[in-house]
Short mmCIF file of C-alpha atoms in Angstrom, two decimals:
data_model
loop_
_atom_site.label_atom_id
_atom_site.label_comp_id
_atom_site.label_asym_id
_atom_site.label_seq_id
_atom_site.Cartn_x
_atom_site.Cartn_y
_atom_site.Cartn_z
CA MET A 153 128.99 137.16 332.22
CA PHE A 154 129.50 139.46 329.29
CA GLY A 155 132.69 140.76 330.83
CA ILE A 156 134.13 137.30 331.22
CA GLN A 157 133.18 136.41 327.69
CA GLY A 158 134.83 139.55 326.44
CA LYS A 159 138.07 138.75 328.19
CA ARG A 160 138.03 135.33 326.68
CA ASP A 161 137.61 136.88 323.24
CA SER A 162 140.56 139.14 323.88
CA ARG A 163 142.81 136.30 324.93
CA SER A 164 141.59 134.24 322.02
CA THR A 165 142.37 137.03 319.55
CA LYS A 166 145.77 137.52 321.02
CA HIS A 167 146.45 133.79 320.77
CA ARG A 168 145.43 133.69 317.12
CA ASN A 169 147.60 136.66 316.30
CA THR A 170 150.64 134.90 317.65
CA SER A 171 150.27 131.32 316.36
CA ASP A 172 147.06 130.51 314.40
CA VAL A 173 146.96 133.18 311.77
CA VAL A 174 147.08 131.78 308.24
CA GLY A 175 149.15 133.91 305.93
CA VAL A 176 148.08 134.79 302.41
CA SER A 177 150.44 132.21 300.97
CA GLY A 178 148.79 129.54 303.09
CA LEU A 179 145.35 130.16 301.68
CA ARG A 180 146.35 128.54 298.42
CA HIS A 181 148.46 125.42 297.98
CA ALA A 182 150.19 126.59 294.80
CA LEU A 183 151.77 124.04 292.48
CA ASN A 184 155.11 124.63 290.82
CA PRO A 185 154.51 123.46 287.20
CA GLY A 186 158.17 122.52 286.90
CA GLN A 187 157.63 119.78 289.48
CA LEU A 188 155.24 117.94 287.17
CA GLY A 189 157.99 116.94 284.76
CA PHE A 190 156.26 117.69 281.43
CA LEU A 191 155.54 120.67 279.21
CA THR A 192 152.07 119.67 277.89
CA THR A 193 149.68 116.78 278.34
CA LYS A 194 150.70 115.45 274.90
CA GLU A 195 153.79 114.01 276.60
CA LEU A 196 151.76 112.00 279.12
CA GLU A 197 150.46 108.47 278.79
CA PRO A 198 146.70 108.72 279.45
CA TYR A 199 145.43 107.07 282.62
CA HIS A 200 141.91 105.62 282.74
CA GLY A 201 141.82 103.94 286.14
CA LEU A 202 140.97 105.10 289.62
CA ILE A 203 143.28 107.16 291.75
CA GLY A 204 143.61 106.72 295.49
CA GLN A 205 140.90 104.03 295.66
CA GLU A 206 143.02 101.01 296.48
CA LEU A 207 140.87 99.87 299.42
CA GLY A 208 137.65 100.05 297.38
CA LEU A 209 139.14 98.06 294.51
CA GLU A 210 140.59 95.50 296.92
CA ALA A 211 137.10 94.97 298.38
CA VAL A 212 135.68 94.53 294.90
CA GLN A 213 138.41 92.04 293.98
CA PHE A 214 137.75 90.12 297.16
CA GLY A 215 134.02 89.98 296.40
CA ILE A 216 134.71 88.78 292.86
CA ASP A 217 137.12 86.09 294.04
CA VAL A 218 134.63 84.67 296.56
CA ARG A 219 132.50 82.54 294.25
CA SER A 220 130.06 81.46 296.96
CA ASP A 221 126.46 82.57 296.63
CA ASN A 222 125.31 85.95 297.90
CA PHE A 223 128.77 87.46 298.30
CA ASN A 224 127.49 90.28 296.12
CA ILE A 225 128.99 93.76 296.18
CA PHE A 226 127.66 97.23 296.93
CA ALA A 227 130.07 99.87 295.59
CA VAL A 228 129.51 102.84 297.89
CA GLY A 229 130.50 106.31 296.86
CA PRO A 230 129.50 109.52 295.11
CA LEU A 231 128.57 109.64 291.46
CA GLY A 232 131.41 110.55 289.13
CA VAL A 233 134.43 109.11 290.95
CA GLY A 234 134.92 106.47 288.22
CA LYS A 235 133.66 103.41 290.13
CA LEU A 236 131.86 101.87 287.17
CA THR A 237 134.76 102.34 284.74
CA ALA A 238 137.39 101.04 287.14
CA ILE A 239 135.32 98.04 288.28
CA THR A 240 134.50 97.16 284.68
CA ARG A 241 138.22 97.11 283.83
CA LEU A 242 138.89 94.97 286.87
CA LEU A 243 136.20 92.52 285.77
CA GLU A 244 137.57 92.43 282.22
CA GLU A 245 140.84 91.20 283.68
CA THR A 246 139.23 88.65 286.00
CA THR A 247 136.16 87.10 284.36
CA PRO A 248 137.93 85.67 281.27
CA HIS A 249 139.38 83.06 283.64
CA TRP A 250 135.90 81.92 284.67
CA GLY A 251 134.21 79.01 282.94
CA GLN A 252 132.23 79.76 279.79
CA PRO A 253 128.51 79.94 280.73
CA SER A 254 126.01 77.51 279.26
CA ASP A 255 123.45 78.04 276.52
CA TRP A 256 119.82 77.83 277.61
CA VAL A 257 116.87 76.95 275.40
CA TYR A 258 113.14 76.52 275.96
CA VAL A 259 111.18 73.74 274.25
CA ASN A 260 107.57 72.66 274.24
CA ASN A 261 106.31 70.50 277.07
CA PHE A 262 104.14 67.91 275.31
CA VAL A 263 102.62 66.85 278.64
CA ASP A 264 101.68 70.38 279.74
CA ALA A 265 102.20 73.11 277.13
CA ASN A 266 101.76 75.79 279.82
CA LYS A 267 104.99 74.67 281.49
CA PRO A 268 107.78 74.93 278.87
CA LEU A 269 110.96 72.97 279.55
CA ALA A 270 114.36 74.63 280.01
CA ILE A 271 117.42 72.76 278.70
CA GLU A 272 121.02 73.62 279.54
CA MET A 273 123.56 73.11 276.75
CA SER A 274 127.25 73.65 276.14
CA PRO A 275 128.20 77.08 274.72
CA GLY A 276 127.14 77.39 271.08
CA HIS A 277 125.02 74.22 271.06
CA GLY A 278 121.68 76.01 271.47
CA PRO A 279 121.52 77.49 267.93
CA GLN A 280 122.81 74.20 266.51
CA PHE A 281 119.98 72.31 268.22
CA ALA A 282 117.42 74.82 266.90
CA ARG A 283 118.74 74.54 263.32
CA MET A 284 118.72 70.75 263.40
CA MET A 285 115.10 70.64 264.59
CA VAL A 286 114.10 72.94 261.72
CA ASN A 287 115.98 70.69 259.29
CA ALA A 288 114.23 67.61 260.69
CA ILE A 289 110.78 69.14 260.22
CA ASP A 290 111.76 70.30 256.71
CA GLU A 291 112.72 66.72 255.92
CA LEU A 292 109.35 65.46 257.16
CA ARG A 293 107.47 68.10 255.15
CA VAL A 294 108.85 66.39 252.05
CA GLY A 295 109.09 62.78 253.19
CA LEU A 296 105.72 62.24 254.85
CA PRO A 297 103.52 63.46 251.95
CA ALA A 298 105.57 61.32 249.57
CA MET A 299 105.12 58.28 251.82
CA PHE A 300 101.34 58.77 251.99
CA GLN A 301 101.20 58.83 248.21
CA SER A 302 103.22 55.62 247.84
CA ASP A 303 101.66 52.50 246.32
CA GLU A 304 102.15 50.55 249.55
CA TYR A 305 100.21 53.09 251.62
CA VAL A 306 97.43 53.49 249.04
CA THR A 307 97.00 49.69 248.82
CA ARG A 308 96.91 49.16 252.60
CA ARG A 309 94.50 52.05 253.17
CA ARG A 310 92.21 50.89 250.36
CA SER A 311 92.10 47.47 251.98
CA ILE A 312 90.89 48.98 255.27
CA ASP A 313 88.32 51.17 253.50
CA LEU A 314 86.99 48.26 251.41
CA SER A 315 86.74 46.08 254.49
CA PHE A 316 84.73 48.76 256.28
CA GLU A 317 82.48 49.43 253.29
CA SER A 318 82.04 45.71 252.67
CA ASN A 319 81.01 45.03 256.26
CA GLN A 320 78.38 47.74 256.11
CA GLU A 321 77.09 46.62 252.73
CA ASP A 322 76.99 42.98 253.76
CA ALA A 323 74.96 43.82 256.85
CA ILE A 324 72.43 45.80 254.79
CA GLU A 325 72.19 43.08 252.14
CA ASN A 326 71.62 40.45 254.81
CA LEU A 327 68.80 42.52 256.22
CA ILE A 328 67.25 42.97 252.75
CA GLU A 329 67.40 39.20 252.09
CA MET A 330 65.91 38.41 255.47
CA ALA A 331 63.09 40.92 254.84
CA TYR A 332 62.35 39.25 251.49
CA THR A 333 61.84 35.91 253.22
CA LYS A 334 59.22 37.66 255.35
CA ASN A 335 57.47 39.07 252.28
CA VAL A 336 58.81 42.60 252.88
CA GLN A 337 60.82 44.57 250.32
CA VAL A 338 63.50 47.02 251.51
CA LEU A 339 64.04 49.77 248.96
CA ARG A 340 66.90 52.25 248.83
CA THR A 341 65.84 55.84 248.14
CA PRO A 342 67.75 59.11 247.97
CA SER A 343 66.37 59.99 251.42
CA GLY A 344 67.07 56.60 253.02
CA PHE A 345 65.33 53.23 253.15
CA THR A 346 61.65 52.37 252.84
CA MET A 347 59.77 49.04 253.26
CA MET A 348 56.82 47.62 251.33
CA PRO A 349 54.83 44.38 251.78
CA LEU A 350 55.13 41.69 249.09
CA GLU A 351 52.60 39.30 247.65
CA ASN A 352 53.80 36.53 245.40
CA GLY A 353 57.12 38.34 245.15
CA GLU A 354 55.55 41.56 243.95
CA PRO A 355 55.14 44.74 246.00
CA LEU A 356 51.64 45.68 247.07
CA GLU A 357 50.43 49.16 246.37
CA PRO A 358 49.09 51.01 249.43
CA GLU A 359 45.49 50.77 248.11
CA GLU A 360 45.80 47.04 247.67
CA PHE A 361 47.32 46.59 251.09
CA GLN A 362 44.44 48.48 252.71
CA GLN A 363 41.97 46.07 251.17
CA LYS A 364 43.52 43.14 253.03
CA PRO A 365 41.85 41.84 256.18
CA VAL A 366 42.77 43.71 259.37
CA GLY A 367 44.45 40.72 260.96
CA GLU A 368 46.63 40.10 257.92
CA ARG A 369 47.59 43.76 257.76
CA ARG A 370 48.60 43.79 261.44
CA VAL A 371 50.86 40.77 260.95
CA VAL A 372 52.62 42.47 258.03
CA GLU A 373 52.90 45.77 259.89
CA ALA A 374 54.48 44.00 262.88
CA LYS A 375 57.06 42.42 260.53
CA ILE A 376 57.86 45.82 259.01
CA GLN A 377 58.22 47.43 262.46
CA ASP A 378 60.59 44.67 263.54
CA LEU A 379 62.66 45.09 260.36
CA GLU A 380 62.76 48.87 260.83
CA ARG A 381 63.99 48.30 264.38
CA GLN A 382 66.73 46.00 263.12
CA LEU A 383 67.69 48.50 260.42
CA GLY A 384 67.90 51.27 263.03
CA GLU A 385 70.12 49.13 265.25
CA LEU A 386 72.25 48.39 262.22
CA PHE A 387 72.78 52.09 261.51
CA GLN A 388 73.50 52.74 265.19
CA SER A 389 76.37 50.25 264.97
CA PHE A 390 77.97 52.07 262.05
CA PRO A 391 79.67 54.83 264.19
CA ALA A 392 81.36 52.14 266.26
CA GLN A 393 82.50 50.50 263.05
CA GLN A 394 83.69 53.90 261.80
CA LYS A 395 85.70 54.28 265.01
CA VAL A 396 87.32 50.92 264.40
CA ARG A 397 88.09 51.99 260.85
CA THR A 398 89.62 55.26 262.11
CA GLU A 399 91.74 53.38 264.65
CA LYS A 400 92.98 51.05 261.95
CA LEU A 401 93.86 54.00 259.69
CA LEU A 402 95.67 55.76 262.54
CA ALA A 403 97.59 52.58 263.26
CA LEU A 404 98.47 52.34 259.58
CA ASN A 405 99.59 55.96 259.51
CA ALA A 406 101.73 55.44 262.62
CA ASP A 407 103.23 52.25 261.23
CA MET A 408 104.11 53.91 257.93
CA ALA A 409 105.31 57.18 259.51
CA LYS A 410 107.41 55.93 262.41
CA ASN A 411 110.41 54.94 260.31
CA ILE A 412 110.44 58.24 258.43
CA VAL A 413 110.07 60.24 261.67
CA ALA A 414 112.79 58.24 263.39
CA THR A 415 115.11 58.76 260.42
CA ALA A 416 114.47 62.53 260.38
CA LEU A 417 115.33 62.81 264.09
CA GLN A 418 118.25 60.42 263.95
CA SER A 419 120.91 63.07 263.32
CA VAL A 420 119.54 65.21 266.18
CA ARG A 421 119.66 62.24 268.55
CA LYS A 422 123.19 61.40 267.51
CA SER A 423 124.46 64.97 267.89
CA PHE A 424 122.97 65.45 271.35
CA GLN A 425 123.05 61.93 272.75
CA ALA A 426 124.96 63.21 275.79
CA TYR A 427 121.96 65.35 276.83
CA GLU A 428 119.54 63.10 278.67
CA LYS A 429 116.86 65.78 278.75
CA ILE A 430 117.07 66.26 274.96
CA ILE A 431 116.77 62.51 274.37
CA ARG A 432 113.59 62.46 276.50
CA TYR A 433 112.32 65.51 274.64
CA LEU A 434 112.97 63.91 271.24
CA HIS A 435 111.05 60.83 272.32
CA ALA A 436 108.05 63.07 273.07
CA VAL A 437 108.53 64.87 269.74
CA GLU A 438 108.58 61.58 267.84
CA TYR A 439 105.39 60.39 269.55
CA ASP A 440 103.65 63.69 268.84
CA LEU A 441 104.76 63.77 265.20
CA ILE A 442 103.42 60.29 264.59
CA ARG A 443 100.10 61.23 266.17
CA HIS A 444 99.84 64.40 264.07
CA VAL A 445 101.06 63.29 260.66
CA GLY A 446 98.00 65.08 259.29
CA LEU A 447 99.88 68.36 259.88
CA PHE A 448 102.08 67.41 256.96
CA LEU A 449 99.16 66.37 254.75
CA GLY A 450 96.95 69.42 255.15
CA GLU A 451 94.28 67.36 256.94
CA GLU A 452 94.39 69.22 260.25
CA PRO A 453 92.97 72.76 260.53
CA SER A 454 95.27 75.68 261.14
CA ASP A 455 94.46 79.00 262.80
CA VAL A 456 96.23 80.81 259.99
CA LEU A 457 95.38 80.57 256.30
CA ILE A 458 98.49 79.34 254.52
CA LYS A 459 99.13 80.42 250.98
CA GLY A 460 102.22 79.14 249.25
CA HIS A 461 105.35 77.94 251.01
CA ILE A 462 106.10 79.17 254.53
CA GLU A 463 109.46 78.62 256.18
CA THR A 464 109.18 75.95 258.84
CA GLU A 465 110.19 78.23 261.72
CA ASP A 466 107.47 80.70 260.69
CA ASP A 467 104.71 78.15 260.08
CA PRO A 468 102.24 78.13 263.00
CA GLN A 469 101.52 74.44 262.38
CA PHE A 470 105.04 73.48 263.44
CA ARG A 471 105.70 75.98 266.26
CA ARG A 472 105.53 73.29 268.92
CA TYR A 473 108.55 71.51 267.40
CA MET A 474 110.79 74.58 267.30
CA VAL A 475 113.52 75.50 269.82
CA ASN A 476 113.54 78.90 271.53
CA VAL A 477 117.21 79.80 272.07
CA LEU A 478 117.01 82.02 275.13
CA VAL A 479 120.74 82.57 275.69
CA SER A 480 123.65 81.47 273.53
CA ARG A 481 127.37 81.93 274.09
CA ASP A 482 129.33 82.21 270.88
CA GLN A 483 132.63 80.46 271.53
CA SER A 484 134.39 82.93 269.25
CA GLU A 485 133.41 85.80 271.57
CA GLN A 486 135.16 86.82 274.79
CA LYS A 487 135.85 83.81 276.98
CA GLY A 488 134.70 83.49 280.55
CA GLY A 489 131.86 85.11 282.39
CA PRO A 490 129.82 87.89 280.74
CA ILE A 491 129.79 91.43 282.12
CA VAL A 492 126.36 93.00 281.69
CA LYS A 493 125.19 96.52 282.54
CA GLU A 494 121.49 97.41 282.65
CA ALA A 495 120.49 101.07 282.56
CA ASN A 496 116.75 100.41 283.01
CA PRO A 497 116.35 97.64 285.61
CA THR A 498 112.61 96.94 285.42
CA LEU A 499 111.29 93.61 286.61
CA SER A 500 110.85 92.28 283.07
CA ASN A 501 114.23 93.60 281.95
CA LEU A 502 115.83 91.75 284.86
CA LEU A 503 113.95 88.44 284.97
CA GLY A 504 112.64 88.18 281.39
CA ARG A 505 109.07 88.12 280.17
CA VAL A 506 106.50 86.14 278.22
CA GLU A 507 105.19 88.11 275.26
CA SER A 508 101.79 87.58 273.68
CA ILE A 509 99.76 88.49 270.63
CA SER A 510 96.15 89.57 270.53
CA ASP A 511 93.76 87.53 268.40
CA SER A 512 90.05 88.45 268.42
CA GLY A 513 90.39 89.89 271.91
CA ASN A 514 92.28 86.87 273.28
CA GLU A 515 95.91 86.99 274.40
CA LEU A 516 97.83 84.08 272.84
CA THR A 517 101.30 82.94 273.78
CA ASP A 518 103.59 79.91 273.76
CA PHE A 519 107.14 78.95 274.70
CA ASN A 520 108.54 80.60 271.56
CA MET A 521 107.54 83.99 273.01
CA ILE A 522 109.67 83.72 276.15
CA ARG A 523 112.23 86.54 276.17
CA PRO A 524 115.37 86.69 278.35
CA GLY A 525 116.19 89.26 280.99
CA VAL A 526 119.64 90.63 281.78
CA MET A 527 119.96 88.07 284.57
CA HIS A 528 119.78 85.35 281.89
CA LEU A 529 122.35 87.19 279.78
CA ALA A 530 124.67 87.76 282.76
CA ASN A 531 124.21 84.27 284.24
CA GLY A 532 127.63 82.82 284.99
CA GLY A 533 129.15 86.30 285.10
CA VAL A 534 128.55 89.72 286.65
CA LEU A 535 125.59 92.10 286.51
CA LEU A 536 126.15 95.82 287.16
CA LEU A 537 123.19 97.91 288.34
CA ASP A 538 122.49 101.39 289.66
CA ALA A 539 120.89 100.85 293.07
CA ALA A 540 118.75 104.01 292.95
CA LYS A 541 117.28 103.11 289.54
CA LEU A 542 116.65 99.55 290.71
CA LEU A 543 114.62 100.80 293.66
CA GLU A 544 112.65 103.22 291.48
CA ASN A 545 111.08 100.37 289.46
CA ASN A 546 108.08 98.58 290.89
CA PHE A 547 108.83 95.06 292.15
CA ALA A 548 112.35 95.05 290.63
CA TRP A 549 114.11 95.03 294.01
CA GLU A 550 111.94 92.18 295.31
CA GLY A 551 112.41 90.32 292.03
CA ILE A 552 116.19 90.43 292.06
CA LYS A 553 116.29 89.50 295.75
CA ARG A 554 114.03 86.51 295.12
CA ALA A 555 116.25 85.33 292.27
CA LEU A 556 119.46 85.67 294.30
CA LEU A 557 118.00 83.98 297.39
CA THR A 558 116.41 81.08 295.50
CA LYS A 559 119.38 80.82 293.11
CA GLN A 560 117.10 80.58 290.10
CA ILE A 561 115.47 82.84 287.50
CA ASP A 562 111.74 82.32 287.56
CA ILE A 563 109.84 84.19 284.84
CA GLU A 564 106.53 83.04 286.29
CA SER A 565 105.06 86.21 287.74
CA PRO A 566 101.65 87.78 287.14
CA ILE A 567 102.85 91.09 288.55
CA ASP A 568 102.34 93.99 286.16
CA ASP A 569 105.44 96.14 286.35
CA GLY A 570 103.99 98.66 283.91
CA SER A 571 106.23 97.66 281.01
CA VAL A 572 104.54 94.68 279.39
CA SER A 573 101.35 92.66 279.50
CA ARG A 574 102.32 89.26 280.82
CA PRO A 575 100.02 86.26 280.38
CA VAL A 576 99.57 84.33 283.61
CA THR A 577 98.95 80.94 281.98
CA LEU A 578 102.55 80.21 281.00
CA SER A 579 104.97 79.04 283.70
CA PRO A 580 108.40 78.40 282.15
CA GLU A 581 110.68 76.03 284.04
CA PRO A 582 113.05 78.14 286.21
CA ILE A 583 116.71 78.41 285.21
CA PRO A 584 119.47 77.94 287.85
CA LEU A 585 121.26 81.19 288.66
CA HIS A 586 125.00 81.60 289.25
CA LEU A 587 125.55 85.34 289.22
CA LYS A 588 127.58 88.06 290.90
CA VAL A 589 125.69 91.35 291.26
CA ILE A 590 127.41 94.69 291.85
CA LEU A 591 125.22 97.61 292.90
CA PHE A 592 126.40 101.22 292.69
CA GLY A 593 124.97 103.83 295.02
CA GLU A 594 125.48 106.70 297.43
CA ARG A 595 126.50 106.01 301.01
CA GLU A 596 123.14 107.21 302.37
CA LEU A 597 121.27 104.71 300.19
CA TYR A 598 123.50 101.86 301.32
CA TYR A 599 122.88 102.48 305.00
CA LYS A 600 119.18 103.07 304.41
CA LEU A 601 118.87 99.64 302.77
CA LYS A 602 120.75 98.04 305.66
CA GLU A 603 118.31 99.66 308.04
CA VAL A 604 114.97 98.92 306.36
CA ASP A 605 115.61 95.59 304.60
CA PRO A 606 116.78 92.73 306.85
CA GLU A 607 117.64 90.57 303.79
CA PHE A 608 119.96 93.17 302.26
CA SER A 609 123.05 92.36 304.33
CA ASN A 610 122.62 88.63 303.69
CA ILE A 611 122.70 89.18 299.95
CA PHE A 612 125.20 92.04 299.57
CA LYS A 613 127.91 91.02 302.00
CA ILE A 614 130.72 93.06 300.47
CA GLN A 615 130.87 96.84 300.94
CA ALA A 616 133.41 98.57 298.68
CA GLU A 617 134.03 102.18 299.73
CA PHE A 618 135.03 104.79 297.14
CA GLU A 619 135.84 108.39 298.08
CA ASP A 620 135.75 111.59 296.05
CA VAL A 621 138.59 113.17 298.05
CA ILE A 622 142.13 111.74 298.25
CA PRO A 623 145.50 112.96 299.63
CA ARG A 624 147.33 115.45 297.44
CA THR A 625 150.73 113.85 297.04
CA PRO A 626 153.23 114.35 294.20
CA GLU A 627 152.37 110.85 292.96
CA ASN A 628 148.65 111.59 292.95
CA GLU A 629 149.21 114.96 291.27
CA LEU A 630 151.05 113.27 288.40
CA THR A 631 148.36 110.57 288.09
CA TYR A 632 145.75 113.32 288.09
CA ALA A 633 147.60 114.95 285.20
CA ARG A 634 147.55 111.66 283.29
CA ILE A 635 143.79 111.41 283.91
CA ILE A 636 143.48 114.90 282.40
CA ALA A 637 145.47 113.65 279.39
CA GLY A 638 143.09 110.69 279.04
CA ILE A 639 139.99 112.92 279.01
CA ILE A 640 141.64 115.23 276.46
CA ALA A 641 142.43 112.27 274.20
CA LYS A 642 138.92 110.81 274.54
CA HIS A 643 137.20 114.06 273.57
CA ALA A 644 139.85 115.30 271.10
CA LEU A 645 140.48 118.47 273.13
CA ASN A 646 143.50 120.74 272.80
CA PRO A 647 146.46 119.74 274.98
CA ILE A 648 147.10 121.71 278.17
CA ASP A 649 150.51 122.87 279.33
CA ALA A 650 151.92 122.23 282.78
CA ILE A 651 150.80 125.65 284.04
CA GLY A 652 147.22 124.91 283.06
CA VAL A 653 147.36 121.48 284.66
CA GLY A 654 148.68 123.08 287.83
CA ARG A 655 145.75 125.49 287.90
CA ILE A 656 143.32 122.58 287.46
CA ILE A 657 144.94 120.67 290.32
CA GLU A 658 144.72 123.77 292.51
CA HIS A 659 141.05 124.08 291.53
CA SER A 660 140.54 120.44 292.56
CA SER A 661 141.96 121.20 296.01
CA ARG A 662 139.63 124.18 296.28
CA GLN A 663 136.69 121.87 295.48
CA ALA A 664 137.92 119.43 298.16
CA GLY A 665 138.03 122.30 300.67
CA ASP A 666 141.56 121.34 301.67
CA GLY A 667 144.85 122.34 300.14
CA GLN A 668 146.32 118.95 301.01
CA LYS A 669 143.62 116.96 299.17
CA LEU A 670 142.27 116.44 295.65
CA TYR A 671 138.63 116.25 294.58
CA ILE A 672 138.37 113.41 292.04
CA ASN A 673 134.91 113.67 290.56
CA PHE A 674 135.70 112.83 286.95
CA VAL A 675 132.37 114.06 285.63
CA THR A 676 133.07 117.50 287.04
CA LEU A 677 136.68 117.37 285.79
CA GLN A 678 135.51 116.45 282.30
CA ASP A 679 133.07 119.36 282.30
CA VAL A 680 135.83 121.75 283.35
CA LEU A 681 138.16 120.53 280.59
CA ILE A 682 135.48 120.71 277.91
#
């Protein structure tokens, strides 16, 4: 066996000596600097795009153009080949033609405060709505106290009070007169009422009364007991009368306040009459304001001691009438869909969160403390995420999948992702989601996700392949030189002459392990140049 193997080696060596031997010149694909067509990189127009990645960019463009749900993109390829930069530039050319995304605000739910209402508005209208609600409450802070000090209100309230007081006094006087006819005197004292027997219209002293015959005393005592019973029943009826009085005062307050409240909200109604949900909300606000006019009169307790004037939006008494602008699109900014990158894709950073404050050991929150996630900010546009970092954060992968599959952003989640304490009592109304997600990751991670997660392929249907090795053609060599010029310009480095560029290109081939190819890891290239 060894002999046969040896003969084979001999023939093999002979064969290599005649046809397969690589000469010294073949070990290095040298570049003639004169072929580049420039003396130094100062003459070149910098290039900031990708090189040799046409198929990957075409896949990305296809995924962007398909606006149907769940045609999201996974950009596969090594770190440093320029995927993020090139795709961002591609998006900057495409997304301005998309429709401008809506504003979203949260407002109080007057039926169930634990379930704040989400309202969609045209771009820029969210802050306007918030300002107008503040202005309306400011107007009421002045108008309502003035109305309750008006002569009309004072007269009408005094009439109700006098009627109540008169009814009580008349009932007591009637009882006193009736007792007198039964020879019993009802006396008012600082501690209440007391009763004494009468004789010939004059009160009997206790000693005199005790000298009366037993039968006579028992008759008088029975009368006094009956009168005391009637007096007790009379006092028991007073709370019901007080309730009637309170109801009449509330009705008066509502009657006097409704016109002022309606006037304060009139401009808001007029400005947003096209929003049916806002009109329903304003109806609930008006009803609540009328019921709680005492907020504007200092009659209702507040959890916070107020000293001096507090701006309406900062006053805890009026928080429930404010508007929480979650996302607003300034029409003066870039048109079209937003492009958002998130370096730390935790669950709360993606889907938003509900903040809280601690008060005497209790966690307090309301709709004003709802904070947006990047999915809110990117809604209507594109969200760019590093797949590896996404998977490193607890529950973030499941959270983003749930949002994409249900087509809505639901902040309601008691899961503790380690970043924030989230109260479980607040369940904001979900917001519809129209979003394109692009994940960036290594090829091994892509195929691992396809293998272990059956939902992955249904959500990320577009695979965009990016390579770190491309053919070494004259065209690619010149583009590579322009990329070098771009890095030099970005970092204010000294220009490099054609000989130096040639050496760098040769070094790139050495990194690719093939003289006919170029290694295009721009992070490594930048490090070499610096």
